[in-house]
CSV table of C-alpha atoms in Angstrom, one decimal:
chain,number,residue,atom,x,y,z
A,218,MET,CA,-6.4,-8.1,6.0
A,219,THR,CA,-3.0,-9.2,4.6
A,220,THR,CA,-3.6,-12.7,6.1
A,221,GLU,CA,-7.3,-12.7,4.9
A,222,TRP,CA,-6.0,-12.0,1.3
A,223,GLY,CA,-3.6,-15.0,1.6
A,224,ALA,CA,-0.4,-12.9,1.4
A,225,LEU,CA,2.7,-13.4,3.6
A,226,ALA,CA,3.4,-9.7,4.3
A,227,GLY,CA,1.8,-6.3,3.9
A,228,LEU,CA,3.6,-3.0,3.7
A,229,PHE,CA,2.4,0.5,4.4
A,230,ALA,CA,4.2,3.6,3.2
A,231,VAL,CA,5.3,5.8,6.1
A,232,ASP,CA,3.6,9.2,5.7
A,233,GLU,CA,3.0,12.2,8.0
A,234,THR,CA,0.0,10.5,9.6
A,235,VAL,CA,2.1,7.5,10.6
A,236,LEU,CA,4.9,9.7,12.0
A,237,ARG,CA,2.5,11.8,14.1
A,238,TRP,CA,1.0,8.6,15.5
A,239,TYR,CA,4.4,7.4,16.5
A,240,GLU,CA,5.3,10.8,18.1
A,241,ALA,CA,2.1,10.8,20.1
A,242,ARG,CA,2.7,7.2,21.2
A,243,ALA,CA,6.3,7.9,22.2
A,244,ALA,CA,5.2,10.9,24.3
A,245,ALA,CA,2.3,9.1,26.0
A,246,ARG,CA,3.9,5.7,26.6
A,247,PRO,CA,7.6,5.4,25.6
A,248,THR,CA,9.1,2.0,25.3
A,249,GLN,CA,12.6,0.7,24.3
A,250,ALA,CA,11.5,0.5,20.7
A,251,ILE,CA,9.2,3.5,20.5
A,252,ASN,CA,10.6,6.6,22.2
A,253,ALA,CA,11.4,10.2,21.4
A,254,ALA,CA,14.9,9.4,20.1
A,255,SER,CA,13.8,6.4,17.9
A,256,VAL,CA,10.9,8.3,16.4
A,257,ALA,CA,13.0,11.4,15.7
A,258,GLU,CA,15.4,9.1,13.8
A,259,LEU,CA,12.6,7.7,11.9
A,260,ARG,CA,11.3,11.1,10.9
A,261,ARG,CA,14.8,12.2,9.9
A,262,SER,CA,15.2,9.1,7.7
A,263,VAL,CA,11.8,9.6,6.0
A,264,GLU,CA,12.5,13.3,5.3
A,265,THR,CA,16.1,12.9,4.1
A,266,ASP,CA,15.7,9.6,2.2
A,267,PRO,CA,12.0,9.2,1.3
A,268,ALA,CA,12.7,6.6,-1.4
A,269,LEU,CA,13.4,4.1,1.4
A,270,TRP,CA,9.9,4.5,2.7
A,271,THR,CA,7.8,4.4,-0.5
A,272,ALA,CA,7.3,2.0,-3.3
A,273,ASP,CA,9.7,2.3,-6.2
A,274,ALA,CA,8.5,4.4,-9.1
A,275,ASP,CA,8.9,1.4,-11.5
A,276,ALA,CA,7.3,-1.1,-9.1
A,277,THR,CA,4.9,-3.5,-10.8
A,278,TYR,CA,1.8,-5.1,-9.3
A,279,ALA,CA,-0.4,-8.1,-10.2
A,280,LYS,CA,-3.5,-6.0,-9.4
A,281,ARG,CA,-4.4,-2.6,-8.1
A,282,LEU,CA,-7.4,-2.3,-5.7
A,283,TRP,CA,-9.0,1.0,-4.9
A,284,LEU,CA,-11.8,2.1,-2.5
A,285,ASP,CA,-13.4,5.5,-2.2
A,286,LEU,CA,-13.6,5.8,1.6
A,287,SER,CA,-16.0,8.7,1.3
A,288,THR,CA,-18.6,6.3,0.0
A,289,LEU,CA,-18.1,3.7,2.7
A,290,THR,CA,-20.9,3.2,5.2
A,291,PRO,CA,-21.1,0.8,8.1
A,292,HIS,CA,-21.4,-2.8,7.0
A,293,VAL,CA,-22.0,-6.1,8.8
A,294,SER,CA,-20.2,-9.3,7.6
A,295,GLY,CA,-21.9,-12.7,7.8
A,296,PRO,CA,-23.4,-14.8,9.0
A,297,ASP,CA,-20.6,-17.3,9.2
A,298,THR,CA,-18.4,-15.9,6.4
A,299,VAL,CA,-16.2,-12.9,6.0
A,300,LYS,CA,-16.8,-13.0,2.3
A,301,ALA,CA,-20.4,-11.6,2.5
A,302,ALA,CA,-21.1,-8.1,3.8
A,303,THR,CA,-24.4,-6.3,4.0
A,304,PRO,CA,-24.8,-2.5,4.5
A,305,LEU,CA,-26.1,-1.8,8.1
A,306,ALA,CA,-28.8,0.3,6.6
A,307,THR,CA,-30.1,-2.8,4.7
A,308,LEU,CA,-29.7,-5.2,7.7
A,309,GLU,CA,-31.1,-3.0,10.5
A,310,PRO,CA,-34.8,-3.1,9.3
A,311,ARG,CA,-34.7,-6.9,9.4
A,312,ARG,CA,-34.3,-6.8,13.2
A,313,VAL,CA,-31.9,-9.8,13.3
A,314,ALA,CA,-32.2,-10.9,16.9
A,315,ILE,CA,-29.0,-11.7,18.8
A,316,GLN,CA,-28.4,-13.6,22.0
A,317,LYS,CA,-24.7,-12.8,22.5
A,318,ALA,CA,-22.4,-9.8,21.7
A,319,TYR,CA,-18.6,-9.6,21.9
A,320,VAL,CA,-16.2,-6.7,22.0
A,321,VAL,CA,-13.1,-8.9,22.4
A,322,SER,CA,-9.9,-10.0,20.7
A,323,CYS,CA,-6.6,-8.4,19.8
A,324,VAL,CA,-8.2,-6.9,16.7
A,325,ASN,CA,-11.0,-4.7,17.9
A,326,SER,CA,-10.6,-4.3,21.6
A,327,ARG,CA,-8.0,-1.6,21.6
A,328,VAL,CA,-8.4,1.5,23.7
A,329,LYS,CA,-10.2,3.4,21.0
A,330,ASP,CA,-12.5,0.4,20.3
A,331,LEU,CA,-13.5,0.2,23.9
A,332,ARG,CA,-14.1,3.9,23.9
A,333,GLU,CA,-16.3,3.7,20.9
A,334,ALA,CA,-18.5,1.1,22.6
A,335,ALA,CA,-18.6,3.1,25.9
A,336,ASP,CA,-19.5,6.2,24.0
A,337,VAL,CA,-22.6,4.5,22.6
A,338,VAL,CA,-23.6,3.6,26.1
A,339,ARG,CA,-23.0,7.2,27.2
A,340,ALA,CA,-25.0,8.6,24.3
A,341,VAL,CA,-28.0,6.3,25.2
A,342,GLN,CA,-27.7,7.5,28.8
A,343,ARG,CA,-27.8,11.1,27.7
A,344,ALA,CA,-30.8,10.5,25.5
A,345,HIS,CA,-32.7,8.7,28.3
A,346,PRO,CA,-31.8,10.3,31.6
A,347,GLY,CA,-32.9,8.5,34.7
A,348,GLN,CA,-33.2,5.1,32.9
A,349,LYS,CA,-31.0,2.1,33.5
A,350,VAL,CA,-29.0,1.5,30.3
A,351,ALA,CA,-28.0,-2.2,30.0
A,352,ALA,CA,-27.8,-5.1,27.6
A,353,ALA,CA,-31.2,-6.1,26.4
A,354,ALA,CA,-33.0,-9.0,28.0
A,355,GLY,CA,-31.7,-12.3,26.8
A,356,VAL,CA,-28.4,-10.8,25.5
A,357,SER,CA,-25.1,-11.8,27.1
A,358,TRP,CA,-22.5,-9.1,26.3
A,359,TYR,CA,-18.8,-9.9,26.7
A,360,VAL,CA,-15.8,-7.4,26.7
A,361,ALA,CA,-12.1,-8.2,26.8
A,362,PRO,CA,-9.2,-5.8,26.4
A,363,ALA,CA,-6.6,-6.5,23.7
A,364,SER,CA,-3.9,-6.4,26.3
A,365,SER,CA,-3.2,-5.6,30.0
A,366,GLN,CA,-2.0,-2.1,29.0
A,367,VAL,CA,-5.3,-1.6,27.1
A,368,LEU,CA,-7.2,-2.6,30.2
A,369,ALA,CA,-5.2,-0.2,32.4
A,370,ASP,CA,-5.9,2.7,29.9
A,371,ALA,CA,-9.6,1.9,29.6
A,372,GLN,CA,-9.9,1.7,33.4
A,373,ALA,CA,-8.1,5.0,33.8
A,374,SER,CA,-10.4,6.7,31.2
A,375,GLY,CA,-13.6,5.3,32.8
A,376,ASP,CA,-14.6,3.5,29.6
A,377,TRP,CA,-14.2,0.1,31.2
A,378,GLN,CA,-16.5,0.8,34.1
A,379,VAL,CA,-19.1,2.3,31.7
A,380,LEU,CA,-19.2,-1.0,29.9
A,381,LEU,CA,-19.4,-3.1,33.0
A,382,ASP,CA,-22.2,-0.8,34.4
A,383,ALA,CA,-24.1,-1.5,31.2
A,384,GLY,CA,-24.0,-5.2,31.9
A,385,ALA,CA,-21.0,-6.3,29.9
A,386,ARG,CA,-19.2,-9.3,31.4
A,387,PRO,CA,-15.5,-8.8,31.6
A,388,LEU,CA,-13.0,-11.3,30.3
A,389,PRO,CA,-9.2,-11.3,30.7
A,390,PRO,CA,-6.8,-10.1,28.1
A,391,GLY,CA,-5.7,-12.7,25.6
A,392,CYS,CA,-7.3,-15.3,23.4
A,393,GLY,CA,-10.8,-16.3,24.4
A,394,PRO,CA,-14.2,-16.7,22.6
A,395,CYS,CA,-12.8,-15.5,19.3
A,396,ILE,CA,-10.9,-18.7,19.0
A,397,GLY,CA,-13.3,-20.9,20.9
A,398,LEU,CA,-11.6,-20.8,24.3
A,399,GLY,CA,-12.8,-20.1,27.8
A,400,VAL,CA,-16.2,-18.9,28.8
A,401,GLY,CA,-18.9,-17.2,26.7
A,402,LEU,CA,-18.8,-19.7,23.8
A,403,LEU,CA,-21.7,-20.0,21.4
A,404,GLU,CA,-24.3,-22.8,21.9
A,405,ASP,CA,-26.5,-24.4,19.3
A,406,GLY,CA,-28.9,-22.0,17.6
A,407,VAL,CA,-27.4,-18.8,19.1
A,408,VAL,CA,-26.9,-15.8,17.0
A,409,CYS,CA,-24.2,-13.4,17.9
A,410,ILE,CA,-22.6,-10.2,16.7
A,411,SER,CA,-18.9,-9.7,17.4
A,412,ALA,CA,-16.2,-7.1,16.8
A,413,THR,CA,-13.6,-9.8,15.9
A,414,ASN,CA,-12.2,-10.5,12.5
A,415,ARG,CA,-13.3,-14.0,11.7
A,416,ASN,CA,-16.7,-15.7,11.9
A,417,TYR,CA,-16.2,-19.2,10.5
A,418,LYS,CA,-18.6,-21.8,11.5
A,419,GLY,CA,-17.6,-23.5,14.8
A,420,ARG,CA,-14.8,-21.0,15.5
A,421,MET,CA,-16.5,-19.4,18.5
A,422,GLY,CA,-18.3,-22.5,19.7
A,423,SER,CA,-21.1,-24.5,18.1
A,424,LYS,CA,-21.2,-25.1,14.4
A,425,ARG,CA,-25.0,-24.7,14.7
A,426,ALA,CA,-24.6,-21.0,15.9
A,427,HIS,CA,-24.4,-18.0,13.6
A,428,THR,CA,-21.9,-15.1,13.8
A,429,TYR,CA,-22.0,-11.6,12.4
A,430,LEU,CA,-19.1,-9.2,12.5
A,431,ALA,CA,-19.4,-5.5,13.0
A,432,SER,CA,-17.6,-2.5,14.6
A,433,PRO,CA,-17.4,-2.1,18.4
A,434,ALA,CA,-20.0,0.7,18.2
A,435,VAL,CA,-22.5,-1.4,16.3
A,436,VAL,CA,-21.9,-4.4,18.6
A,437,ALA,CA,-22.6,-2.1,21.6
A,438,ALA,CA,-25.7,-0.7,20.1
A,439,SER,CA,-26.9,-4.2,19.1
A,440,ALA,CA,-26.3,-5.5,22.6
A,441,LEU,CA,-28.4,-2.7,24.1
A,442,ARG,CA,-31.3,-3.2,21.7
A,443,GLY,CA,-31.2,-7.0,21.3
A,444,TYR,CA,-30.9,-7.0,17.5
A,445,ILE,CA,-28.4,-5.8,14.9
A,446,CYS,CA,-28.7,-2.1,14.7
A,447,SER,CA,-26.8,1.2,14.5
A,448,PRO,CA,-25.9,3.4,17.4
A,449,ALA,CA,-28.6,5.8,16.2
A,450,ALA,CA,-31.2,3.1,16.7
A,451,ALA,CA,-29.9,2.5,20.2
A,452,ILE,CA,-30.0,6.2,21.0
A,453,LYS,CA,-33.3,7.2,19.3
A,454,GLY,CA,-35.2,3.9,19.5
A,455,ASP,CA,-38.2,3.4,17.3
A,456,ALA,CA,-37.9,6.7,15.5
A,457,ALA,CA,-34.5,5.7,14.2
A,458,ASP,CA,-35.8,2.2,13.3
A,459,ALA,CA,-38.5,3.8,11.1
A,460,ALA,CA,-35.9,6.1,9.4
A,461,ALA,CA,-33.6,3.1,8.8
A,462,ALA,CA,-36.4,1.1,7.2
A,463,SER,CA,-36.9,3.9,4.6
A,464,ALA,CA,-33.2,4.6,4.0
A,465,GLU,CA,-31.5,3.6,0.9
A,466,PRO,CA,-27.9,2.2,1.4
A,467,SER,CA,-25.3,4.2,-0.5
A,468,THR,CA,-23.2,2.6,-3.2
A,469,VAL,CA,-19.6,1.9,-2.2
A,470,LEU,CA,-17.3,2.8,-5.0
A,471,TYR,CA,-14.3,0.5,-5.6
A,472,GLY,CA,-12.4,-1.1,-8.3
A,473,ILE,CA,-10.0,-3.9,-9.2
A,474,GLU,CA,-7.5,-3.1,-12.0
A,475,SER,CA,-5.1,-5.3,-13.7
A,476,GLY,CA,-1.5,-4.8,-13.1
A,477,SER,CA,1.2,-3.0,-15.1
A,478,PRO,CA,1.8,-4.4,-18.5
A,479,SER,CA,5.3,-5.5,-17.4
A,480,SER,CA,4.0,-7.5,-14.5
A,481,SER,CA,2.6,-11.0,-14.9
A,482,ALA,CA,1.7,-13.9,-12.7
A,483,LEU,CA,4.3,-16.6,-12.3
A,484,PRO,CA,4.1,-19.2,-15.1
A,485,ALA,CA,2.4,-22.5,-14.3
A,486,THR,CA,5.7,-24.4,-14.8
A,487,ALA,CA,9.3,-23.6,-14.7
A,488,SER,CA,11.3,-23.2,-17.9
A,489,ALA,CA,12.9,-26.5,-17.5
A,490,ALA,CA,12.0,-29.7,-15.7
A,491,SER,CA,13.6,-30.0,-12.2
A,492,SER,CA,15.2,-33.2,-11.0
A,493,ALA,CA,14.5,-35.0,-7.8
A,494,ILE,CA,17.0,-35.0,-5.0
A,495,ASP,CA,17.8,-38.1,-3.1
A,496,GLY,CA,14.8,-39.2,-1.1
A,497,PHE,CA,12.2,-36.9,-2.9
A,498,PRO,CA,9.5,-38.7,-4.9
A,499,ALA,CA,9.6,-37.7,-8.5
A,500,ALA,CA,5.9,-38.8,-8.6
A,501,LEU,CA,3.0,-39.5,-6.3
A,502,SER,CA,-0.2,-41.3,-7.0
A,503,GLY,CA,-3.4,-41.9,-5.0
A,504,ARG,CA,-7.2,-41.7,-5.0
A,505,LEU,CA,-8.5,-38.2,-5.8
A,506,VAL,CA,-10.7,-36.8,-3.1
A,507,PHE,CA,-12.4,-33.6,-4.1
A,508,LEU,CA,-13.4,-30.8,-1.7
A,509,PRO,CA,-15.3,-28.4,-4.0
A,510,ALA,CA,-15.7,-25.6,-1.5
A,511,ASP,CA,-14.0,-22.2,-2.0
A,512,ASN,CA,-12.5,-20.4,1.0
A,513,LEU,CA,-12.1,-23.6,3.1
A,514,ASN,CA,-10.5,-22.0,6.1
A,515,THR,CA,-8.1,-23.2,8.7
A,516,ASP,CA,-11.0,-23.4,11.3
A,517,GLY,CA,-12.7,-25.7,8.9
A,518,ILE,CA,-9.6,-27.8,8.5
A,519,TYR,CA,-8.5,-27.8,12.2
A,520,PRO,CA,-11.0,-26.3,14.7
A,521,GLY,CA,-9.6,-23.5,16.8
A,522,LYS,CA,-10.8,-25.1,20.1
A,523,TYR,CA,-8.0,-27.7,19.6
A,524,THR,CA,-5.2,-25.3,18.8
A,525,TYR,CA,-3.8,-24.9,22.2
A,526,GLN,CA,-4.2,-28.6,23.2
A,527,ASP,CA,-0.5,-29.6,22.9
A,528,ASP,CA,-1.1,-33.2,24.0
A,529,ILE,CA,-3.2,-34.2,21.0
A,530,THR,CA,-1.8,-37.3,19.3
A,531,ARG,CA,-1.6,-37.8,15.5
A,532,ASP,CA,-4.4,-40.3,15.7
A,533,GLN,CA,-6.6,-37.8,17.4
A,534,MET,CA,-5.6,-35.1,14.8
A,535,ARG,CA,-6.6,-37.5,12.1
A,536,ALA,CA,-10.0,-38.0,13.7
A,537,ILE,CA,-10.8,-34.3,13.9
A,538,VAL,CA,-9.3,-33.0,10.6
A,539,MET,CA,-12.0,-31.1,8.6
A,540,GLU,CA,-14.4,-31.5,11.6
A,541,ASN,CA,-15.9,-28.0,11.0
A,542,TYR,CA,-16.1,-28.5,7.3
A,543,ASP,CA,-17.3,-32.1,6.9
A,544,PRO,CA,-17.1,-34.6,9.9
A,545,GLU,CA,-17.3,-37.4,7.4
A,546,PHE,CA,-13.9,-36.4,5.9
A,547,SER,CA,-11.8,-38.3,8.4
A,548,ARG,CA,-13.8,-41.5,7.7
A,549,LEU,CA,-13.6,-41.2,4.0
A,550,VAL,CA,-10.0,-40.2,3.5
A,551,GLN,CA,-7.3,-42.8,3.2
A,552,PRO,CA,-3.5,-42.6,3.4
A,553,GLU,CA,-1.8,-41.4,0.2
A,554,ASP,CA,-5.0,-39.8,-1.1
A,555,VAL,CA,-4.5,-36.7,-3.2
A,556,VAL,CA,-6.8,-34.0,-2.0
A,557,VAL,CA,-8.1,-31.4,-4.5
A,558,ALA,CA,-9.8,-28.3,-3.3
A,559,GLY,CA,-11.3,-25.0,-4.5
A,560,ALA,CA,-10.1,-21.4,-4.3
A,561,ASN,CA,-8.3,-19.7,-1.4
A,562,PHE,CA,-7.7,-23.0,0.4
A,563,GLY,CA,-6.3,-22.5,3.9
A,564,THR,CA,-7.4,-18.9,4.4
A,565,GLY,CA,-7.7,-17.6,7.9
A,566,SER,CA,-5.5,-18.2,11.0
A,567,SER,CA,-1.8,-19.2,10.6
A,568,ARG,CA,-2.1,-22.3,12.8
A,569,GLU,CA,0.3,-25.0,11.6
A,570,GLN,CA,-2.1,-27.7,12.7
A,571,ALA,CA,-4.2,-27.1,9.6
A,572,ALA,CA,-1.3,-28.7,7.7
A,573,THR,CA,-0.1,-31.3,10.2
A,574,ALA,CA,-3.6,-32.6,10.7
A,575,LEU,CA,-3.8,-33.4,7.0
A,576,LEU,CA,-0.4,-35.1,7.2
A,577,ALA,CA,-1.8,-37.1,10.2
A,578,ALA,CA,-4.6,-38.3,7.9
A,579,GLY,CA,-2.0,-39.6,5.5
A,580,VAL,CA,-2.4,-36.8,2.9
A,581,ARG,CA,0.9,-35.8,1.3
A,582,LEU,CA,-0.3,-33.5,-1.4
A,583,VAL,CA,-3.1,-30.9,-1.8
A,584,ILE,CA,-3.9,-29.4,-5.2
A,585,CYS,CA,-6.2,-26.5,-5.2
A,586,GLU,CA,-7.5,-23.7,-7.4
A,587,SER,CA,-5.5,-21.3,-5.3
A,588,ALA,CA,-4.2,-21.3,-1.7
A,589,SER,CA,-3.4,-18.9,1.0
A,590,GLU,CA,0.2,-18.0,0.9
A,591,THR,CA,0.4,-18.3,4.7
A,592,PHE,CA,-1.0,-21.9,4.5
A,593,LYS,CA,1.4,-22.8,1.7
A,594,ARG,CA,4.3,-21.7,3.8
A,595,ASN,CA,3.0,-23.6,6.8
A,596,ALA,CA,2.4,-26.6,4.7
A,597,VAL,CA,5.8,-27.0,3.2
A,598,ASN,CA,7.5,-26.1,6.5
A,599,ASN,CA,5.8,-29.1,8.0
A,600,GLY,CA,6.4,-31.4,5.0
A,601,LEU,CA,3.0,-31.1,3.2
A,602,LEU,CA,3.0,-30.3,-0.5
A,603,VAL,CA,0.5,-27.7,-1.8
A,604,LEU,CA,0.2,-26.9,-5.5
A,605,GLU,CA,-2.2,-24.8,-7.5
A,606,SER,CA,-4.1,-25.9,-10.7
A,607,PRO,CA,-7.2,-23.9,-11.7
A,608,ALA,CA,-7.6,-26.1,-14.8
A,609,LEU,CA,-7.8,-29.3,-12.7
A,610,VAL,CA,-10.4,-27.8,-10.3
A,611,SER,CA,-12.5,-26.5,-13.2
A,612,TRP,CA,-12.5,-29.9,-14.9
A,613,LEU,CA,-13.6,-31.6,-11.6
A,614,ARG,CA,-16.3,-28.9,-10.9
A,615,ALA,CA,-17.9,-29.7,-14.3
A,616,ARG,CA,-18.3,-33.4,-13.3
A,617,PHE,CA,-18.8,-33.4,-9.6
A,618,ASP,CA,-21.3,-30.8,-8.3
A,619,SER,CA,-22.6,-32.1,-5.0
A,620,GLY,CA,-21.2,-33.1,-1.7
A,621,LEU,CA,-18.6,-31.8,0.7
A,622,THR,CA,-16.1,-34.7,0.5
A,623,ILE,CA,-16.3,-36.5,-2.9
A,624,VAL,CA,-14.3,-39.7,-3.4
A,625,THR,CA,-14.3,-39.4,-7.2
A,626,GLY,CA,-13.3,-42.9,-8.2
A,627,LEU,CA,-10.4,-41.4,-10.1
A,628,ASP,CA,-6.7,-41.9,-9.4
A,629,ALA,CA,-4.4,-38.9,-9.6
A,630,ARG,CA,-0.9,-39.5,-11.0
A,631,VAL,CA,1.2,-36.5,-10.2
A,632,ALA,CA,4.7,-36.0,-11.7
A,633,LEU,CA,6.1,-33.5,-9.2
A,634,THR,CA,9.4,-32.8,-11.0
A,635,ALA,CA,8.0,-33.0,-14.5
A,636,GLY,CA,5.1,-30.7,-13.6
A,637,LYS,CA,2.1,-32.8,-14.7
A,638,VAL,CA,-1.0,-34.4,-13.2
A,639,ALA,CA,-3.0,-37.0,-15.0
A,640,LEU,CA,-6.3,-38.5,-13.9
A,641,VAL,CA,-7.1,-42.2,-14.6
A,642,ASP,CA,-10.5,-43.8,-14.3
A,643,SER,CA,-11.3,-47.2,-12.8
A,644,ALA,CA,-10.6,-48.9,-16.1
A,645,GLY,CA,-7.1,-47.5,-16.3
A,646,ALA,CA,-7.9,-45.0,-19.0
A,647,GLN,CA,-6.5,-41.5,-18.8
A,648,VAL,CA,-9.3,-38.9,-18.8
A,649,PHE,CA,-7.5,-35.7,-18.1
A,650,GLU,CA,-4.0,-34.2,-18.0
A,651,THR,CA,-2.7,-30.7,-17.2
A,652,ALA,CA,0.4,-28.9,-16.2
A,653,ILE,CA,1.1,-28.0,-12.5
A,654,PRO,CA,4.0,-26.1,-10.9
A,655,ARG,CA,7.2,-28.1,-10.5
A,656,ILE,CA,8.8,-28.6,-7.1
A,657,GLY,CA,12.1,-26.9,-6.9
A,658,LYS,CA,15.2,-28.1,-5.0
A,659,ALA,CA,14.6,-25.9,-1.9
A,660,ALA,CA,11.1,-27.2,-1.3
A,661,GLN,CA,12.3,-30.8,-2.0
A,662,GLU,CA,15.0,-30.5,0.7
A,663,ILE,CA,12.4,-29.4,3.3
A,664,ILE,CA,10.0,-32.2,2.3
A,665,VAL,CA,12.7,-34.9,2.4
A,666,ALA,CA,13.7,-33.6,5.9
A,667,GLY,CA,10.2,-33.9,7.1
A,668,GLY,CA,9.7,-30.1,7.6
A,669,LEU,CA,11.7,-27.0,8.1
A,670,GLU,CA,12.5,-27.6,11.7
A,671,ASN,CA,14.2,-30.9,10.9
A,672,TRP,CA,15.9,-29.3,7.9
A,673,VAL,CA,17.4,-26.6,10.2
A,674,ARG,CA,18.4,-29.2,12.8
A,675,GLN,CA,20.2,-31.3,10.1
A,676,ARG,CA,22.1,-28.2,8.9
A,677,MET,CA,23.1,-27.3,12.4
A,678,ALA,CA,24.3,-30.8,13.1
A,679,ALA,CA,26.3,-30.8,9.8
A,680,ALA,CA,27.9,-27.5,10.6
A,681,ALA,CA,28.9,-28.7,14.1
A,682,ASN,CA,30.7,-31.6,12.6
């Protein structure tokens, strides 16, 4: 979830639950990193110096989010977005038919996940002795272990065979349908339910398919019944369906609180204007191309099915950039265009091609309402500038309200070191101006070098001389 929120790192305090998990793991399957001695040392450190393992008492936060887990009930995300979730109790009576089901990926195909799915099958078998328990007619069910070790453990426990006996089709460990690779991909018009963590359009196959996300238990139940449902519905059949139709979904209690008074967001501009180093453009200008969508994810920018094709040329990357968002983008965009986008731009996978494909299209600068921190890091590391300007996006939204890729007819004149962007119309009149973050020296050096890899190579060469 750290990645989904756009952050670069997520930290969990080490508590007794974590320590017990490590101790059980070290006892069951010791490794060089996790073994009795290393875990004992971790416990000793936590108990003798707890301040090292918890947040400082005076730590400040931009926001505090809380969730009452006792009010949480099963939900299903989608279709085709992780941003929309529906209580299972609300969705089940709609009998949303599925044609494919997946318990795959590194996220939700761990040992306990496969056991949850297998336990649903076992429960149905106990409720209907003597009957063949298998995926519903017209449903293709795929299972893949998160790793070869997970496969070995699931085979040893019998969970793997239970799933295969129920008609699940085995796939090997590693990336597969979740990122649009291998067999079992979605075709046009197919509806699927998956225990993966992303369901962006086109990620698992056709852009004309629809993907819901749910837990392994719900996926297994849905595969057996042929529509999105709870394990209870798979076990009890029509009686459970009737009960679900009359059930009222509970209210999930949560909150988002503002941060500590002493904490604040970074200012839009630095205290003093920065200067441009040799080779760095103090200003850029170009046509303004507006992409009004929020949450434009990396699958939309660069489809996952191309991620592992290492022989794709820059010309080919230019042709497929934004393919899952708007196939017309590659035709409309021109070199030196300034792309402006909505909130949470670049959310999703950390693939660097989402940045390099924009560079291949001749885009040197993206300005957005907000951007995924992971995407921003990937962008600058590959020589693409990404800046945030909610004011600019708000102004554009008020004037351009339709279309996926909008060639606005405006020119953007961006003063990178002065921290300003001005928009000029076709008559040469300035129609808008606002402050933007200034580009500091460290980022300038990486951009001038053409990316972090080149920057490191240059420093190594200089050190060698």
